Short mmCIF file of C-alpha atoms and ligand atoms in Angstrom, two decimals:
data_model
loop_
_atom_site.label_atom_id
_atom_site.label_comp_id
_atom_site.label_asym_id
_atom_site.label_seq_id
_atom_site.Cartn_x
_atom_site.Cartn_y
_atom_site.Cartn_z
CA UNK A 1 24.34 21.93 -21.59
CA UNK A 2 21.02 20.29 -22.46
CA UNK A 3 19.26 19.23 -19.24
CA UNK A 4 18.67 15.48 -19.49
CA UNK A 5 14.91 14.78 -19.43
CA UNK A 6 14.29 12.46 -16.44
CA UNK A 7 13.62 8.88 -17.44
CA UNK A 8 9.96 7.94 -17.80
CA UNK A 9 8.27 5.00 -16.07
CA UNK A 10 8.20 3.08 -19.34
CA UNK A 11 11.94 3.56 -19.95
CA UNK A 12 12.84 2.41 -16.42
CA UNK A 13 10.52 -0.61 -16.59
CA UNK A 14 12.07 -1.73 -19.88
CA UNK A 15 15.57 -1.18 -18.47
CA UNK A 16 14.72 -3.08 -15.24
CA UNK A 17 12.80 -5.84 -17.03
CA UNK A 18 15.96 -7.30 -18.48
CA UNK A 19 17.15 -7.94 -14.91
CA UNK A 20 13.79 -9.39 -13.88
CA UNK A 21 13.71 -13.14 -14.38
CA UNK A 22 10.45 -14.12 -15.98
CA UNK A 23 8.67 -10.88 -16.87
CA UNK A 24 8.97 -11.45 -20.63
CA UNK A 25 7.41 -8.03 -21.10
CA UNK A 26 3.99 -8.81 -19.59
CA UNK A 27 4.80 -7.29 -16.20
CA UNK A 28 6.20 -4.22 -17.90
CA UNK A 29 3.07 -3.81 -20.00
CA UNK A 30 0.89 -4.41 -16.93
CA UNK A 31 2.62 -1.63 -14.98
CA UNK A 32 2.16 0.66 -17.99
CA UNK A 33 -1.59 -0.12 -18.04
CA UNK A 34 -1.75 0.59 -14.32
CA UNK A 35 -0.09 3.96 -14.89
CA UNK A 36 -2.78 4.89 -17.44
CA UNK A 37 -5.55 4.21 -14.90
CA UNK A 38 -3.55 6.22 -12.33
CA UNK A 39 -3.53 9.24 -14.66
CA UNK A 40 -7.30 8.93 -15.17
CA UNK A 41 -7.91 8.82 -11.41
CA UNK A 42 -5.40 11.67 -10.87
CA UNK A 43 -7.49 13.92 -13.13
CA UNK A 44 -10.71 13.13 -11.23
CA UNK A 45 -9.12 13.47 -7.78
CA UNK A 46 -7.66 16.85 -8.73
CA UNK A 47 -11.07 18.11 -9.77
CA UNK A 48 -13.01 16.37 -6.97
CA UNK A 49 -13.91 19.67 -5.36
CA UNK A 50 -15.30 21.07 -8.59
CA UNK A 51 -17.56 18.39 -9.93
CA UNK A 52 -20.36 16.50 -8.33
CA UNK A 53 -18.38 13.37 -7.42
CA UNK A 54 -17.98 14.25 -3.77
CA UNK A 55 -20.34 12.95 -1.22
CA UNK A 56 -21.58 9.46 -0.94
CA UNK A 57 -22.48 6.94 -3.57
CA UNK A 58 -25.63 5.42 -2.15
CA UNK A 59 -24.10 2.06 -1.29
CA UNK A 60 -22.03 0.56 1.50
CA UNK A 61 -18.86 -1.46 0.77
CA UNK A 62 -17.88 -4.77 2.34
CA UNK A 63 -16.08 -2.88 5.12
CA UNK A 64 -19.37 -1.31 6.18
CA UNK A 65 -18.07 2.07 5.04
CA UNK A 66 -20.06 4.51 2.92
CA UNK A 67 -18.73 4.34 -0.63
CA UNK A 68 -17.91 7.78 -1.92
CA UNK A 69 -18.37 8.35 -5.62
CA UNK A 70 -14.62 8.72 -6.17
CA UNK A 71 -14.10 5.28 -4.60
CA UNK A 72 -16.45 3.79 -7.15
CA UNK A 73 -14.87 5.72 -10.02
CA UNK A 74 -11.34 4.61 -9.07
CA UNK A 75 -12.45 0.99 -8.61
CA UNK A 76 -13.99 0.94 -12.09
CA UNK A 77 -11.04 2.75 -13.70
CA UNK A 78 -8.47 0.24 -12.44
CA UNK A 79 -10.65 -2.82 -13.06
CA UNK A 80 -11.35 -1.68 -16.64
CA UNK A 81 -7.66 -1.01 -17.25
CA UNK A 82 -6.63 -4.42 -15.93
CA UNK A 83 -9.39 -6.19 -17.88
CA UNK A 84 -8.44 -4.46 -21.15
CA UNK A 85 -4.73 -5.22 -20.65
CA UNK A 86 -5.22 -8.90 -21.54
CA UNK A 87 -2.61 -9.60 -18.84
CA UNK A 88 -4.80 -9.98 -15.75
CA UNK A 89 -7.06 -12.94 -14.98
CA UNK A 90 -8.83 -11.39 -11.98
CA UNK A 91 -8.92 -8.74 -9.23
CA UNK A 92 -9.63 -8.68 -5.49
CA UNK A 93 -10.61 -5.14 -4.51
CA UNK A 94 -11.48 -3.51 -1.19
CA UNK A 95 -14.60 -2.14 -2.87
CA UNK A 96 -15.96 -5.54 -3.93
CA UNK A 97 -17.23 -8.29 -1.63
CA UNK A 98 -15.94 -11.14 -3.83
CA UNK A 99 -13.09 -11.61 -6.30
CA UNK A 100 -13.72 -10.48 -9.88
CA UNK A 101 -12.72 -13.18 -12.39
CA UNK A 102 -12.16 -11.92 -15.95
CA UNK A 103 -13.63 -14.71 -18.11
CA UNK A 104 -13.16 -13.20 -21.58
CA UNK A 105 -11.00 -15.22 -23.99
CA UNK A 106 -7.95 -12.97 -23.62
CA UNK A 107 -7.96 -12.62 -19.83
CA UNK A 108 -8.84 -16.19 -18.87
CA UNK A 109 -5.39 -17.31 -20.10
CA UNK A 110 -3.57 -14.43 -18.39
CA UNK A 111 -0.75 -14.93 -15.93
CA UNK A 112 -1.40 -12.32 -13.22
CA UNK A 113 -3.96 -11.50 -10.51
CA UNK A 114 -4.14 -8.21 -8.62
CA UNK A 115 -5.22 -7.25 -5.09
CA UNK A 116 -5.98 -3.56 -4.75
CA UNK A 117 -7.40 -0.79 -2.62
CA UNK A 118 -8.50 1.55 -5.40
CA UNK A 119 -8.79 4.63 -3.22
CA UNK A 120 -7.39 4.25 0.28
CA UNK A 121 -8.08 6.98 2.81
CA UNK A 122 -11.24 7.98 0.99
CA UNK A 123 -12.72 9.54 4.14
CA UNK A 124 -10.18 12.30 3.45
CA UNK A 125 -11.40 13.03 -0.09
CA UNK A 126 -13.80 15.80 0.93
CA UNK A 127 -11.16 17.64 2.98
CA UNK A 128 -8.45 17.67 0.34
CA UNK A 129 -6.03 15.39 2.20
CA UNK A 130 -3.71 13.06 0.25
CA UNK A 131 -5.24 9.68 -0.66
CA UNK A 132 -3.87 6.71 -2.52
CA UNK A 133 -4.28 3.57 -4.62
CA UNK A 134 -2.48 0.45 -3.34
CA UNK A 135 -1.82 -2.62 -5.52
CA UNK A 136 -0.23 -6.04 -5.21
CA UNK A 137 0.51 -8.32 -8.18
CA UNK A 138 0.79 -12.13 -8.06
CA UNK A 139 1.19 -14.86 -10.65
CA UNK A 140 -1.98 -17.00 -10.64
CA UNK A 141 -1.60 -20.52 -9.23
CA UNK A 142 -4.72 -21.99 -10.89
CA UNK A 143 -4.29 -23.34 -14.44
CA UNK A 144 -4.71 -20.85 -17.29
CA UNK A 145 -7.85 -21.28 -19.37
CA UNK A 146 -10.16 -21.49 -16.35
CA UNK A 147 -11.60 -18.62 -14.23
CA UNK A 148 -9.39 -17.71 -11.27
CA UNK A 149 -10.54 -18.68 -7.77
CA UNK A 150 -9.90 -17.33 -4.25
CA UNK A 151 -6.76 -19.45 -3.82
CA UNK A 152 -5.07 -17.35 -6.52
CA UNK A 153 -5.41 -14.36 -4.17
CA UNK A 154 -4.75 -16.07 -0.82
CA UNK A 155 -1.01 -16.28 -1.40
CA UNK A 156 1.62 -15.13 1.12
CA UNK A 157 3.05 -11.65 0.56
CA UNK A 158 6.41 -13.25 -0.22
CA UNK A 159 4.85 -14.44 -3.51
CA UNK A 160 4.19 -10.89 -4.78
CA UNK A 161 5.91 -10.23 -8.12
CA UNK A 162 5.28 -6.49 -7.83
CA UNK A 163 3.55 -4.01 -5.51
CA UNK A 164 3.14 -0.29 -5.14
CA UNK A 165 0.95 2.71 -4.55
CA UNK A 166 -0.08 5.91 -6.26
CA UNK A 167 -0.30 8.87 -3.88
CA UNK A 168 -2.56 11.73 -5.01
CA UNK A 169 -1.04 14.57 -3.00
CA UNK A 170 0.73 17.89 -3.65
CA UNK A 171 2.00 15.92 -6.64
CA UNK A 172 0.90 12.52 -7.90
CA UNK A 173 3.54 9.83 -7.44
CA UNK A 174 3.78 6.17 -8.36
CA UNK A 175 6.02 4.16 -6.01
CA UNK A 176 6.57 0.49 -6.85
CA UNK A 177 8.85 -2.49 -6.49
CA UNK A 178 9.38 -5.65 -8.54
CA UNK A 179 11.81 -7.00 -5.93
CA UNK A 180 14.72 -4.95 -7.27
CA UNK A 181 14.40 -2.04 -4.80
CA UNK A 182 11.68 0.58 -4.22
CA UNK A 183 11.51 3.37 -6.80
CA UNK A 184 9.35 6.50 -7.11
CA UNK A 185 8.06 8.39 -10.15
CA UNK A 186 6.41 11.80 -10.13
CA UNK A 187 3.69 12.63 -12.65
CA UNK A 188 4.61 15.55 -14.90
CA UNK A 189 1.12 16.70 -16.00
CA UNK A 190 2.66 18.88 -18.74
CA UNK A 191 3.77 15.75 -20.63
CA UNK A 192 1.41 13.22 -19.00
CA UNK A 193 4.29 10.96 -17.97
CA UNK A 194 5.46 9.52 -14.66
CA UNK A 195 9.10 10.61 -14.47
CA UNK A 196 11.81 8.99 -12.32
CA UNK A 197 12.25 11.07 -9.16
CA UNK A 198 13.29 8.67 -6.36
CA UNK A 199 15.51 5.84 -7.64
CA UNK A 200 16.13 3.00 -5.15
CA UNK A 201 14.62 4.67 -2.07
CA UNK A 202 16.68 3.83 1.02
CA UNK A 203 14.53 4.35 4.13
CA UNK A 204 16.49 5.49 7.25
CA UNK A 205 17.07 2.71 9.80
CA UNK A 206 16.30 5.25 12.54
CA UNK A 207 13.73 8.01 12.59
CA UNK A 208 11.91 10.27 15.00
CA UNK A 209 8.37 10.17 13.65
CA UNK A 210 5.73 7.84 15.04
CA UNK A 211 2.34 7.52 13.33
CA UNK A 212 -0.65 6.06 15.21
CA UNK A 213 -4.24 7.08 15.97
CA UNK A 214 -3.79 8.04 19.62
CA UNK A 215 -7.55 8.49 19.92
CA UNK A 216 -7.59 4.70 20.46
CA UNK A 217 -5.03 4.93 23.29
CA UNK A 218 -7.21 3.41 26.01
CA UNK A 219 -7.84 0.36 23.79
CA UNK A 220 -4.19 -0.30 22.85
CA UNK A 221 -2.20 -3.30 24.10
CA UNK A 222 0.08 -2.47 27.08
CA UNK A 223 3.20 -2.80 24.90
CA UNK A 224 1.96 -0.09 22.52
CA UNK A 225 1.15 2.24 25.44
CA UNK A 226 4.64 1.72 26.88
CA UNK A 227 6.24 2.30 23.48
CA UNK A 228 4.32 5.60 23.07
CA UNK A 229 5.56 6.68 26.51
CA UNK A 230 9.12 5.83 25.36
CA UNK A 231 8.64 7.99 22.22
CA UNK A 232 7.42 10.92 24.32
CA UNK A 233 10.16 10.84 27.00
CA UNK A 234 13.14 13.23 26.69
CA UNK A 235 16.46 11.62 25.90
CA UNK A 236 18.99 13.66 23.93
CA UNK A 237 21.14 10.70 22.96
CA UNK A 238 18.31 8.92 21.18
CA UNK A 239 16.81 12.14 19.80
CA UNK A 240 13.61 11.87 21.87
CA UNK A 241 10.89 13.02 22.28
CA UNK A 242 9.89 11.92 18.78
CA UNK A 243 7.33 13.75 16.66
CA UNK A 244 3.79 12.44 16.25
CA UNK A 245 2.51 12.65 12.68
CA UNK A 246 -0.78 10.96 11.65
CA UNK A 247 -2.80 11.84 8.56
CA UNK A 248 -5.25 8.91 8.68
CA UNK A 249 -4.37 7.95 5.11
CA UNK A 250 -2.06 4.90 5.07
CA UNK A 251 -0.36 5.80 1.79
CA UNK A 252 0.37 9.37 2.93
CA UNK A 253 1.61 8.35 6.39
CA UNK A 254 3.75 5.54 4.97
CA UNK A 255 5.18 7.67 2.13
CA UNK A 256 6.36 10.41 4.52
CA UNK A 257 7.96 7.88 6.87
CA UNK A 258 9.55 5.97 3.96
CA UNK A 259 11.42 9.10 2.87
CA UNK A 260 12.13 10.68 6.27
CA UNK A 261 12.29 7.66 8.58
CA UNK A 262 9.54 6.77 11.02
CA UNK A 263 7.26 4.05 12.33
CA UNK A 264 3.59 3.52 11.41
CA UNK A 265 1.50 1.44 13.81
CA UNK A 266 -2.08 0.21 13.48
CA UNK A 267 -2.19 -2.35 16.30
CA UNK A 268 -4.96 -4.65 17.43
CA UNK A 269 -7.31 -2.84 19.83
CA UNK A 270 -10.05 -4.04 22.18
CA UNK A 271 -12.69 -3.32 19.54
CA UNK A 272 -10.57 -4.58 16.61
CA UNK A 273 -8.61 -7.61 17.91
CA UNK A 274 -7.24 -8.33 14.38
CA UNK A 275 -6.37 -4.66 13.75
CA UNK A 276 -8.06 -2.58 11.05
CA UNK A 277 -5.82 -2.71 7.97
CA UNK A 278 -6.32 -5.38 5.35
CA UNK A 279 -3.59 -7.94 4.68
CA UNK A 280 -4.01 -8.49 0.94
CA UNK A 281 -4.31 -4.99 -0.45
CA UNK A 282 -2.89 -2.70 2.25
CA UNK A 283 -0.34 -4.47 4.46
CA UNK A 284 1.36 -6.91 2.05
CA UNK A 285 2.09 -4.37 -0.73
CA UNK A 286 3.27 -1.75 1.79
CA UNK A 287 5.39 -4.42 3.52
CA UNK A 288 7.04 -5.38 0.20
CA UNK A 289 7.90 -1.73 -0.48
CA UNK A 290 9.17 -1.19 3.08
CA UNK A 291 11.46 -4.25 2.98
CA UNK A 292 12.76 -3.41 -0.49
CA UNK A 293 13.73 0.03 0.87
CA UNK A 294 15.57 -1.50 3.86
CA UNK A 295 12.69 -1.19 6.33
CA UNK A 296 10.52 -3.80 8.07
CA UNK A 297 6.87 -4.82 8.41
CA UNK A 298 5.50 -7.11 11.11
CA UNK A 299 2.41 -7.69 13.27
CA UNK A 300 4.25 -6.17 16.26
CA UNK A 301 5.10 -9.60 17.68
CA UNK A 302 8.03 -10.49 15.42
CA UNK A 303 5.91 -12.12 12.70
CA UNK A 304 6.88 -10.83 9.24
CA UNK A 305 3.69 -9.60 7.54
CA UNK A 306 4.67 -11.16 4.20
CA UNK A 307 4.88 -14.59 5.83
CA UNK A 308 1.25 -14.51 7.09
CA UNK A 309 -0.82 -17.11 5.20
CA UNK A 310 -4.06 -15.36 4.17
CA UNK A 311 -7.35 -17.14 4.91
CA UNK A 312 -9.82 -14.59 3.48
CA UNK A 313 -9.54 -11.77 0.96
CA UNK A 314 -10.64 -9.01 3.38
CA UNK A 315 -8.65 -10.34 6.33
CA UNK A 316 -7.21 -7.74 8.75
CA UNK A 317 -3.87 -7.84 10.60
CA UNK A 318 -2.13 -5.69 13.22
CA UNK A 319 0.45 -3.64 11.27
CA UNK A 320 3.82 -2.14 12.30
CA UNK A 321 5.98 -0.84 9.45
CA UNK A 322 8.86 1.55 8.78
CA UNK A 323 12.37 2.18 10.08
CA UNK A 324 14.01 -1.05 11.18
CA UNK A 325 15.47 0.10 14.51
CA UNK A 326 12.25 1.88 15.54
CA UNK A 327 10.21 -1.25 14.82
CA UNK A 328 12.66 -3.43 16.76
CA UNK A 329 12.36 -1.10 19.78
CA UNK A 330 8.53 -1.15 19.60
CA UNK A 331 8.61 -4.96 19.50
CA UNK A 332 10.81 -5.03 22.62
CA UNK A 333 7.91 -3.38 24.50
CA UNK A 334 5.34 -5.65 22.86
CA UNK A 335 7.29 -8.78 23.86
CA UNK A 336 7.16 -7.76 27.56
CA UNK A 337 3.40 -8.43 27.57
CA UNK A 338 3.14 -11.13 24.92
CA UNK A 339 1.29 -13.44 27.30
CA UNK A 340 -1.16 -10.78 28.52
P1 LIG B 401 -8.39 5.37 11.61
C1 LIG B 401 -8.28 4.67 5.75
O1 LIG B 401 -9.65 4.41 6.00
C2 LIG B 401 -7.47 3.54 6.35
O2 LIG B 401 -7.84 2.32 5.79
C3 LIG B 401 -5.98 3.80 6.15
O3 LIG B 401 -5.71 4.52 5.00
C4 LIG B 401 -5.60 4.58 7.39
O4 LIG B 401 -4.25 4.37 7.77
C5 LIG B 401 -6.56 4.04 8.45
O5 LIG B 401 -7.69 3.51 7.76
C6 LIG B 401 -7.02 5.13 9.38
O6 LIG B 401 -7.85 4.51 10.34
O7 LIG B 401 -9.11 4.35 12.46
O8 LIG B 401 -7.16 5.92 12.31
O9 LIG B 401 -9.27 6.45 11.04
#
């Protein structure tokens, strides 16, 4: 019996496109362009230890973090791929202070804008820990024919037409959604194709993994501290104590919890009252994927992340995401101290 070759990303996109209202092929072609940039970055990330792209580029990004050379490489690779697609009118990137409007003839009439974190978790690059690219795709709201402006990017997460991440780990995977479920593809380097490996991911409603940087414990809100105590108490019926797993790379922590069940928390802290993670190109795309897989994503106080109206492109929000029942339990503790 001839083993059926798994479907490629392109085949699945074409198949899914017919069910997707207004893609008319552009969204499919855009995702294919994105996959090309992902393969280019995959090659560099896999060789990072061998060539002189480790260490710091000599500039600081808008987050005040040292830009590593791989950050810069990934940022340029994705921006160039989007610009050459003729489908994207502009990009908001973690690595760039302001939006990048593509004003060439082809792009200025394009339908889509993209928010992205080209290489999230980059502090882990030098220690060979999984890192990722996160992207969020919107239809522009400004009229075609003119350069895009910030309003095109400051749309609620509910307006995303597609979102996803590439995780550069033990294998390189592309996980995305167009609102028809969350699906994963694994790169087969022998044929250079992303092949379907996780169709319609269904994240467990319950889990026993909690992911949070407990080094910030003393600065957490009381509700988070009480929830952590709940996770660590023994209770056979509810399968506690849970397991603590934290890599410090959002894509890696989220991906594990998406498949196994779990809750990721980056709450507000005394020194970061808005939290650390960025709404446009970290929390909204991850929230879209979580919800499409049957999970949840809120600010810890019952406010759905995708309903937050953005006010600036690098805005931060407190972020709770993962298994539905775990998130609901965490919010029960948070609600006890909502007026603190
Ligand atoms: P901390 C990486 O810098 C990042 O933006 C996310 O990928 C990750 O979840 C978080 O920050 C880690 O932050 O403060 O725990 O090191």
